[in-house]
PDB file of C-alpha atoms in Angstrom:
ATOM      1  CA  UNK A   1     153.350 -80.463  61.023  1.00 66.00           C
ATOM      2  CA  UNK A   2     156.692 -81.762  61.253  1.00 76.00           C
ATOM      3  CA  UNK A   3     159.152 -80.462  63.682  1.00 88.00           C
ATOM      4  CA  UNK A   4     162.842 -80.863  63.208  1.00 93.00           C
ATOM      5  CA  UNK A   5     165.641 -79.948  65.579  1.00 95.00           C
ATOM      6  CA  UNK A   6     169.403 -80.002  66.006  1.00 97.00           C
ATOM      7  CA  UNK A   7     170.831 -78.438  68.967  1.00 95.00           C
ATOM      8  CA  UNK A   8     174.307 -78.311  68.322  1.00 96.00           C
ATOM      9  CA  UNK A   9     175.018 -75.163  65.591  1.00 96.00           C
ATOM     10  CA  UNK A  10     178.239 -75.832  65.854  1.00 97.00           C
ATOM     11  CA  UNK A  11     181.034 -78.853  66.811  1.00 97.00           C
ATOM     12  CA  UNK A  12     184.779 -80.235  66.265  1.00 97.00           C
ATOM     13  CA  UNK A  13     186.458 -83.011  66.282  1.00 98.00           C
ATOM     14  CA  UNK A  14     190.236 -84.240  66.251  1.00 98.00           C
ATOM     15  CA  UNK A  15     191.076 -86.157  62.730  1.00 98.00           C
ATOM     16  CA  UNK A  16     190.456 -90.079  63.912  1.00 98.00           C
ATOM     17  CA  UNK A  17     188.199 -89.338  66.542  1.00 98.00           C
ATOM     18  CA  UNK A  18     184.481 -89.824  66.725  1.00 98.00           C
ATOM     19  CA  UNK A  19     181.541 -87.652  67.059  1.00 98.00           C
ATOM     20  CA  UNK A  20     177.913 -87.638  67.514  1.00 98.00           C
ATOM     21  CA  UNK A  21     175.614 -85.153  65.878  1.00 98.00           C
ATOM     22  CA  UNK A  22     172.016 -84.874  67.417  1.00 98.00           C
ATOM     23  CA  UNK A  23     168.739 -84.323  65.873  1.00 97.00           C
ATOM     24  CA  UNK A  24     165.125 -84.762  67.410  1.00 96.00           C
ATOM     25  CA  UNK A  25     161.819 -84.412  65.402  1.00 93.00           C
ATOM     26  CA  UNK A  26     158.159 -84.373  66.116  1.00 90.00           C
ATOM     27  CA  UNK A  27     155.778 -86.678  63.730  1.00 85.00           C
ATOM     28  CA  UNK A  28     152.311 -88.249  64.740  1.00 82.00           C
ATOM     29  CA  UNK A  29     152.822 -90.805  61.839  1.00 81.00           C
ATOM     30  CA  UNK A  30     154.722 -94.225  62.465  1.00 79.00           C
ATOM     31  CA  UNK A  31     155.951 -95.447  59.383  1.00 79.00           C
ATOM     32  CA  UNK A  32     158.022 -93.135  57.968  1.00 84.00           C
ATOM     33  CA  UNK A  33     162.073 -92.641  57.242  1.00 89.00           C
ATOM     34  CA  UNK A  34     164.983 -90.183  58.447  1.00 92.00           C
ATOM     35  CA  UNK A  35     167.770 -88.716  56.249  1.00 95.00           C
ATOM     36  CA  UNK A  36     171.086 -87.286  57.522  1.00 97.00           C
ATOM     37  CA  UNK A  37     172.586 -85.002  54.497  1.00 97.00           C
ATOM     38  CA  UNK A  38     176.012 -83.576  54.206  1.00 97.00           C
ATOM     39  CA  UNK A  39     176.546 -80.472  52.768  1.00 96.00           C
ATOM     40  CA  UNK A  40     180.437 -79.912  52.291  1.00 94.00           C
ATOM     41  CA  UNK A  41     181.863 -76.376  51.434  1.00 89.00           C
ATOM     42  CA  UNK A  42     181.747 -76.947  47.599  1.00 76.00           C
ATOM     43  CA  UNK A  43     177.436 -76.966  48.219  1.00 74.00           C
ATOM     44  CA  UNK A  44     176.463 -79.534  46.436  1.00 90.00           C
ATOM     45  CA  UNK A  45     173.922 -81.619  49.256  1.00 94.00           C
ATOM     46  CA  UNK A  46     174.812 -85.555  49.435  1.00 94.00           C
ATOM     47  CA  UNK A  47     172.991 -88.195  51.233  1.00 94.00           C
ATOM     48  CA  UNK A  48     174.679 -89.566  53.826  1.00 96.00           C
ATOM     49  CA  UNK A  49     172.441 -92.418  55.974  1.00 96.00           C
ATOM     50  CA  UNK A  50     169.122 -93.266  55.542  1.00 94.00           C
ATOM     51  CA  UNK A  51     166.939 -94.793  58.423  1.00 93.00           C
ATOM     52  CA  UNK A  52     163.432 -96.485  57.842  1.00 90.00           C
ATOM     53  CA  UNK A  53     161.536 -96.388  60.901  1.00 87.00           C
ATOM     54  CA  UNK A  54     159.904 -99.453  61.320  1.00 86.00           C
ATOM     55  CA  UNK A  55     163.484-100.890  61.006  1.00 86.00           C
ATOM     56  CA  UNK A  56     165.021-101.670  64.627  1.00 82.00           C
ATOM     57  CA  UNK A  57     167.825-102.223  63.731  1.00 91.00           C
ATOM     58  CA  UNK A  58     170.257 -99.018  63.416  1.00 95.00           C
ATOM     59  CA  UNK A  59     171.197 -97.912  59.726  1.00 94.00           C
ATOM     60  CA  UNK A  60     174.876 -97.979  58.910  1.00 95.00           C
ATOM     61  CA  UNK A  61     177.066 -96.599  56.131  1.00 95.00           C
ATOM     62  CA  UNK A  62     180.914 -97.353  56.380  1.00 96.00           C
ATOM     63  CA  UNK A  63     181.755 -95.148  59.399  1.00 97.00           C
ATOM     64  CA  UNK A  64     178.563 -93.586  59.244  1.00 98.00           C
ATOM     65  CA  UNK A  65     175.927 -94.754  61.745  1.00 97.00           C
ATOM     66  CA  UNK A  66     172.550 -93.741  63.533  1.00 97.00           C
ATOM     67  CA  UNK A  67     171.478 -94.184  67.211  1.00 96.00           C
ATOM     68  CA  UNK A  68     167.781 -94.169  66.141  1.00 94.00           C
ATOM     69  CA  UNK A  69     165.226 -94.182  69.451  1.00 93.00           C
ATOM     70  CA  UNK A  70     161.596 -94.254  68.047  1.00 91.00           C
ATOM     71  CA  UNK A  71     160.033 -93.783  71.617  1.00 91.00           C
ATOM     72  CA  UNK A  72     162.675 -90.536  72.463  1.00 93.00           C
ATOM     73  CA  UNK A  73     161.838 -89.091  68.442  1.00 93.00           C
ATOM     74  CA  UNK A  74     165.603 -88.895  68.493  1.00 94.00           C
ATOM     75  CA  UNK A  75     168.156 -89.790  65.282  1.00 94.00           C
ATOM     76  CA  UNK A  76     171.432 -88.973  66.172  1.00 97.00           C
ATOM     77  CA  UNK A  77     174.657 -89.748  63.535  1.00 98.00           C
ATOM     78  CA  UNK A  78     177.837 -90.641  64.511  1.00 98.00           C
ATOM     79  CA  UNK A  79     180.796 -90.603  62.283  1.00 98.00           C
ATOM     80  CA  UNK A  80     183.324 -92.339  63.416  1.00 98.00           C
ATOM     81  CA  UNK A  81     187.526 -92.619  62.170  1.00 98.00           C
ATOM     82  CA  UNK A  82     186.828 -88.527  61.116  1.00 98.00           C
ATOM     83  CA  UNK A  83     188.650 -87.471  57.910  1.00 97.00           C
ATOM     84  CA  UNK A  84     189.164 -84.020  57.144  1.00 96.00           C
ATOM     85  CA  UNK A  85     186.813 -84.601  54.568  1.00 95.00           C
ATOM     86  CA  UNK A  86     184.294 -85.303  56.562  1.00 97.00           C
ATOM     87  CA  UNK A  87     184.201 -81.045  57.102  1.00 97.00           C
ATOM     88  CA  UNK A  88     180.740 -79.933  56.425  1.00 97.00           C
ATOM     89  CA  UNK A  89     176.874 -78.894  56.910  1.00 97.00           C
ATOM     90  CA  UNK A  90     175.172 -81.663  58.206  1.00 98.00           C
ATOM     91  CA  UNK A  91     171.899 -81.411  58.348  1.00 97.00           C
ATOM     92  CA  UNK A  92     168.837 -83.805  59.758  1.00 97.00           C
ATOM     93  CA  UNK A  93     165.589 -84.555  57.448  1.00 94.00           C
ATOM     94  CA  UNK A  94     162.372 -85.549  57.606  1.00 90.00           C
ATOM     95  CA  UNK A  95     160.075 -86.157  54.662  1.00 84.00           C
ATOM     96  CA  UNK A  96     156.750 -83.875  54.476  1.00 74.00           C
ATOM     97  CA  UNK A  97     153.950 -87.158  55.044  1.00 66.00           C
ATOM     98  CA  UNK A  98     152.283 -89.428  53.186  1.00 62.00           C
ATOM     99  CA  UNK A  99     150.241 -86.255  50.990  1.00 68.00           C
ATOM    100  CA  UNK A 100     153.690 -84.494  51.283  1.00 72.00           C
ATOM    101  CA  UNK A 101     155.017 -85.937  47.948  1.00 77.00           C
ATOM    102  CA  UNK A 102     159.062 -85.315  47.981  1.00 83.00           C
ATOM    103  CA  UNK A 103     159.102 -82.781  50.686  1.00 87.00           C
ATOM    104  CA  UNK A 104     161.623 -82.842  52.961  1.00 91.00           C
ATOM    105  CA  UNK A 105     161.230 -80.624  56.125  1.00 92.00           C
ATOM    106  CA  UNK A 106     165.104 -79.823  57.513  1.00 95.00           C
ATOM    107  CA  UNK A 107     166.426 -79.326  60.951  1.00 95.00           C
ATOM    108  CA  UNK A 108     168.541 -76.428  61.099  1.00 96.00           C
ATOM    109  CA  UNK A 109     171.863 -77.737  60.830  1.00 97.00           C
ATOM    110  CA  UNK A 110     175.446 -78.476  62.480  1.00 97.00           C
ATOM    111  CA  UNK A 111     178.623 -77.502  60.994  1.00 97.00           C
ATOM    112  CA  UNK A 112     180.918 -79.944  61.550  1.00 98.00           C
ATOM    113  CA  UNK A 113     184.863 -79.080  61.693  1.00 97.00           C
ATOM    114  CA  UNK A 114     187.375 -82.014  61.762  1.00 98.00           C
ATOM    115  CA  UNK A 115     191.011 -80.776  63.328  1.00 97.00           C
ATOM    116  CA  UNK A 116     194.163 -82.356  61.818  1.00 96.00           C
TER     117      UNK A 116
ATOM    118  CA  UNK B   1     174.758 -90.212  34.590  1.00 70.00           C
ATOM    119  CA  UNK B   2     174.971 -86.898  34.770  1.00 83.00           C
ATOM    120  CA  UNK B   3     173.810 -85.322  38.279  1.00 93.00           C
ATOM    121  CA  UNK B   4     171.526 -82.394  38.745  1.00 97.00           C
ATOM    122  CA  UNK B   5     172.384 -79.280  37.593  1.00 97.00           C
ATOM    123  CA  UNK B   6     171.190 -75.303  38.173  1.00 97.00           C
ATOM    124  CA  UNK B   7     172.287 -72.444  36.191  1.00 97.00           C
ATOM    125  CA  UNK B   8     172.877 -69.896  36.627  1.00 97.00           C
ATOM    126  CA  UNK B   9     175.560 -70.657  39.282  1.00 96.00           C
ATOM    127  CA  UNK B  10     175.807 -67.153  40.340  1.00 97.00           C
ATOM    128  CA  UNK B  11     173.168 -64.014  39.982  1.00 97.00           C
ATOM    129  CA  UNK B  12     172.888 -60.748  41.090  1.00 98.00           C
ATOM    130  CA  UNK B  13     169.906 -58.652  40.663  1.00 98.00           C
ATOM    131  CA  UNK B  14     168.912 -55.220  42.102  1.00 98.00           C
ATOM    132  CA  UNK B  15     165.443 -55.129  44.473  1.00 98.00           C
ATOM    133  CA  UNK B  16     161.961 -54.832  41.873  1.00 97.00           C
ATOM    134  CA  UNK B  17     163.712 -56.928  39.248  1.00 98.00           C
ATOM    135  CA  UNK B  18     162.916 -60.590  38.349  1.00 98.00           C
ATOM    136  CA  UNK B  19     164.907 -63.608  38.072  1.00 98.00           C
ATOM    137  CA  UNK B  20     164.552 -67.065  36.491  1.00 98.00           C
ATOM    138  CA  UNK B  21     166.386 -70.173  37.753  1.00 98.00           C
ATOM    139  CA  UNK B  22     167.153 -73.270  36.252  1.00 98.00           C
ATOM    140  CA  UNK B  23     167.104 -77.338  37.379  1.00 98.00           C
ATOM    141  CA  UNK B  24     167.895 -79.894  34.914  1.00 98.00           C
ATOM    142  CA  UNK B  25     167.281 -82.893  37.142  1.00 97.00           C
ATOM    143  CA  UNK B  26     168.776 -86.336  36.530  1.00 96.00           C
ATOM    144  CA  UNK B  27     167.972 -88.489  33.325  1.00 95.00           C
ATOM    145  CA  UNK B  28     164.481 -90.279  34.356  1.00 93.00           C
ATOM    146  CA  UNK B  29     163.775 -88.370  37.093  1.00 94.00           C
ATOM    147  CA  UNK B  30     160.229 -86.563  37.333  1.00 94.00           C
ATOM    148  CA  UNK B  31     160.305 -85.141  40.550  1.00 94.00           C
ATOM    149  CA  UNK B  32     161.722 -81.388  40.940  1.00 96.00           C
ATOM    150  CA  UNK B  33     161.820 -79.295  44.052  1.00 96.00           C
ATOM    151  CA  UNK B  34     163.230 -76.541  45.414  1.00 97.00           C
ATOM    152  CA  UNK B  35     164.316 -75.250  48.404  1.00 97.00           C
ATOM    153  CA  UNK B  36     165.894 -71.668  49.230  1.00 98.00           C
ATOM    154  CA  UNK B  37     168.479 -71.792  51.948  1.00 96.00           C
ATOM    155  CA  UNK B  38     169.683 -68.625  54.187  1.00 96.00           C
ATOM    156  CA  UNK B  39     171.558 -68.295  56.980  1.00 91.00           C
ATOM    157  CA  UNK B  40     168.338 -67.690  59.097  1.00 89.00           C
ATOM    158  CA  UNK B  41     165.783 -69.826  57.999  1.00 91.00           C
ATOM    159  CA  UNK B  42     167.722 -72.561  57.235  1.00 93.00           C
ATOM    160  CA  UNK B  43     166.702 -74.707  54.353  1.00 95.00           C
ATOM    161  CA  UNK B  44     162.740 -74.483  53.808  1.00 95.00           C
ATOM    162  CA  UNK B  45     160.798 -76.101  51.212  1.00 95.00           C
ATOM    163  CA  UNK B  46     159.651 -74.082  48.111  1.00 96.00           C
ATOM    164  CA  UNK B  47     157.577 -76.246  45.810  1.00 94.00           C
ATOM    165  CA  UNK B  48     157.576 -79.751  44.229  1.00 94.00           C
ATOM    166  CA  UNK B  49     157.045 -80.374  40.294  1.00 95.00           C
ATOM    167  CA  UNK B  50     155.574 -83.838  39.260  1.00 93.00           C
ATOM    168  CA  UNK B  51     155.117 -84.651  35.752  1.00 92.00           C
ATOM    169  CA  UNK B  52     154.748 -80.944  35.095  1.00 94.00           C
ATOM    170  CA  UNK B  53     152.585 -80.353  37.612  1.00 94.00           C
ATOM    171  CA  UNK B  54     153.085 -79.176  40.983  1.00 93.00           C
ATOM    172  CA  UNK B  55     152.519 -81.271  43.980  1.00 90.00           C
ATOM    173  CA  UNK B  56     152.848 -79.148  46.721  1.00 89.00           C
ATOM    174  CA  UNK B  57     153.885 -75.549  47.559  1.00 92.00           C
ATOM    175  CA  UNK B  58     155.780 -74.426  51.136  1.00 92.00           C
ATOM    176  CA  UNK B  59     154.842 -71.363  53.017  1.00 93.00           C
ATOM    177  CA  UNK B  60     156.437 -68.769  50.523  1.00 96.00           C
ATOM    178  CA  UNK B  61     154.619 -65.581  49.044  1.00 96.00           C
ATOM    179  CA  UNK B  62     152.978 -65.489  45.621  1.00 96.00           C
ATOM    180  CA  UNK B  63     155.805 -63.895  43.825  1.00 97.00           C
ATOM    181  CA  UNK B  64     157.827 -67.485  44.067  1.00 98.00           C
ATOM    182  CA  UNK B  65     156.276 -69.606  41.228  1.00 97.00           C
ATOM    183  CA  UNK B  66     157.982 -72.067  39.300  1.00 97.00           C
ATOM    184  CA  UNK B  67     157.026 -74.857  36.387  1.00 97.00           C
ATOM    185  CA  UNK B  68     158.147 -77.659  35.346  1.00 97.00           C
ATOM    186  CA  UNK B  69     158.838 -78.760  31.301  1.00 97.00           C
ATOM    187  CA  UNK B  70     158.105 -82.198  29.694  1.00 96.00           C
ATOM    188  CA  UNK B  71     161.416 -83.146  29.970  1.00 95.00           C
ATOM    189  CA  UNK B  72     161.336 -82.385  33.474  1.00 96.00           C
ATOM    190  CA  UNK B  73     163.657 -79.575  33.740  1.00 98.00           C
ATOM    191  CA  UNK B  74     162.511 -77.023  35.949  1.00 98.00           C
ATOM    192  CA  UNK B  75     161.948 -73.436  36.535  1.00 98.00           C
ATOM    193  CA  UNK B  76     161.775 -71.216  39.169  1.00 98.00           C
ATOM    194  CA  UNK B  77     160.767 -67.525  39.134  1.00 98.00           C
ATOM    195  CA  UNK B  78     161.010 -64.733  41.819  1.00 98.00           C
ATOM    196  CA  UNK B  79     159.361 -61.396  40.782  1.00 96.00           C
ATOM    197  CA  UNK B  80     160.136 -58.129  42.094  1.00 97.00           C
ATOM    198  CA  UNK B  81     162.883 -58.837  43.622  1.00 98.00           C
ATOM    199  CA  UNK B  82     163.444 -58.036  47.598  1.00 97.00           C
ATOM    200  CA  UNK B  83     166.355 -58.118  50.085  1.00 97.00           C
ATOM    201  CA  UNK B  84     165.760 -60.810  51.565  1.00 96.00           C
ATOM    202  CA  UNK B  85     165.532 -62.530  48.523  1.00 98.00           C
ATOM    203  CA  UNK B  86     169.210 -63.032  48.989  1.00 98.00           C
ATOM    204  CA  UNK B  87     169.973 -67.040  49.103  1.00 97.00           C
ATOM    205  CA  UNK B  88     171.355 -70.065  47.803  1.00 96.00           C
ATOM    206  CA  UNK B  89     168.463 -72.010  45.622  1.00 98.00           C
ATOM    207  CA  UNK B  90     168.918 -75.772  45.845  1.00 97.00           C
ATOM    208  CA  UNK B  91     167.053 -77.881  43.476  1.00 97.00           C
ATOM    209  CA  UNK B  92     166.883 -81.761  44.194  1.00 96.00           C
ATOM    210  CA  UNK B  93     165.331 -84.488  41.849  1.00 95.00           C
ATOM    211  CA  UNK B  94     163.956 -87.568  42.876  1.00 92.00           C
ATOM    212  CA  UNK B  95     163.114 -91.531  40.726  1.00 87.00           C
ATOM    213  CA  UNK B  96     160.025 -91.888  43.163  1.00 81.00           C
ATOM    214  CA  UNK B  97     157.207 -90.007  44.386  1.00 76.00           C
ATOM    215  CA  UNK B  98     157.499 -89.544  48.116  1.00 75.00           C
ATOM    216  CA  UNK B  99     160.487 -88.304  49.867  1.00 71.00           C
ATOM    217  CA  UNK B 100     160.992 -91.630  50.840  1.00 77.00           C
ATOM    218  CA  UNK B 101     163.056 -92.263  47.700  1.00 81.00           C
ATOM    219  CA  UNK B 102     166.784 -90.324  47.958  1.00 86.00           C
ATOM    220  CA  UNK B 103     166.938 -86.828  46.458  1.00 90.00           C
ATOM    221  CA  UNK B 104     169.776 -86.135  44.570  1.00 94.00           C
ATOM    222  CA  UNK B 105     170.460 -82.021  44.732  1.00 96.00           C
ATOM    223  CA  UNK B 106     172.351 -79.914  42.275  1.00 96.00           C
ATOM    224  CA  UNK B 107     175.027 -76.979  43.100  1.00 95.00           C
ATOM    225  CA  UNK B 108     172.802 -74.586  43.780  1.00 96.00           C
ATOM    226  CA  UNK B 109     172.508 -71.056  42.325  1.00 97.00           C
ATOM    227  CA  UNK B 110     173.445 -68.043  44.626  1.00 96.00           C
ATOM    228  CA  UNK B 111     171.213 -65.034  44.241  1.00 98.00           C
ATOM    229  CA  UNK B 112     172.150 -61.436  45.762  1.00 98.00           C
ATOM    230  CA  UNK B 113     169.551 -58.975  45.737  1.00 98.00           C
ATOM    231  CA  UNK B 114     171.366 -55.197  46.012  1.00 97.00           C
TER     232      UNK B 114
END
């Protein structure tokens, strides 16, 4: 089964600055993709970055970007410029398997605080 | 088009009782699932609906079931009702057929169990 894990319950960062969010799973399979979602206080889950792992080179998304290490099992985001909107649940994903359909197995989460 | 949404937004039940919870997922989607999210257990996976049938079921008890209509809207039951019931009920829809494919998820519904 698929293991995901992010260490870091909780972090801040000053408006402008950058920060790094970490998440580590556990798959046998080796074509597969990695999500980071956002979930801001209003709920309503958005997808943030997207990483395909037979890709080497990192994903990026405006000032979102990945630091993916196949070898390690490690996809960590970093946000960089932070906006106060950037305030929210982020959490790490990881879809079920090939028989898995749509599920997505989550890692448990950091909330994110940016500081004006 | 218009995004994924769950009603009700807000419930409140007392324990034994049942509820029903709705997912109108996005125009052309066919893929439904669900997810129940507590402070915790995190997010974990409830069930997928495909086509109106359902693709795969997470680690939850019998008294979670859901279905899924020809128009792909959704439904989710919970029957007699416990405490730890209590959550937020996400519902995501996807175009494709593996989570490959981006998941779009609605607001969510809030249950409390008294």
């Amino acid at each position: 089964a698929q293991t995901v894990t992010q260490s870091q319950p909780e972090m801040s960062v000053q408006e402008a600055e950058t920060v790094t969010l970490s998440c580590t799973y556990d798959t046998s399979e080796n074509n597969y993709y990695l999500f980071w979602y956002k979930q801001p206080p209003s709920r309503q889950m958005i997808l943030v970055i997207r990483q395909e792992a037979y890709k080497q080179q990192n994903a990026t998304e405006n000032r979102f970007s990945v630091n993916f290490q196949k070898a390690a099992k490690s996809f960590s985001l970093k946000i960089s410029d932070s906006q106060l909107g950037d305030t929210a649940m982020y959490f790490c994903a990881f879809p079920g398997g090939n028989n898995a359909g749509n599920m997505l197995t989550f890692g448990g989460g950091t909330r994110l605080m940016v500081k004006p | 088009k218009a995004g994924v949404t769950q009603t009700p937004r807000y419930l409140i039940k007392t324990r034994g009782q049942q509820v029903t919870l709705s997912c109108s997922p996005i125009s052309g989607h066919r893929s439904v699932s669900w997810y129940q999210q507590t402070p915790g257990q995190g997010l974990q996976f409830l069930f997928e609906y495909f086509s109106e049938t359902q693709r795969n079921k997470g680690n939850f008890p019998g008294r979670f079931s859901g279905r899924q209509f020809s128009n792909s809207r959704s439904e989710m039951n919970v029957s007699t009702l416990e405490l730890g019931d209590s959550a937020l009920y996400l519902c995501a829809s996807s175009g494709g057929q593996s989570a490959y494919n981006e998941q779009f998820f609605g607001p969510g519904t809030r249950l409390t169990v008294l």
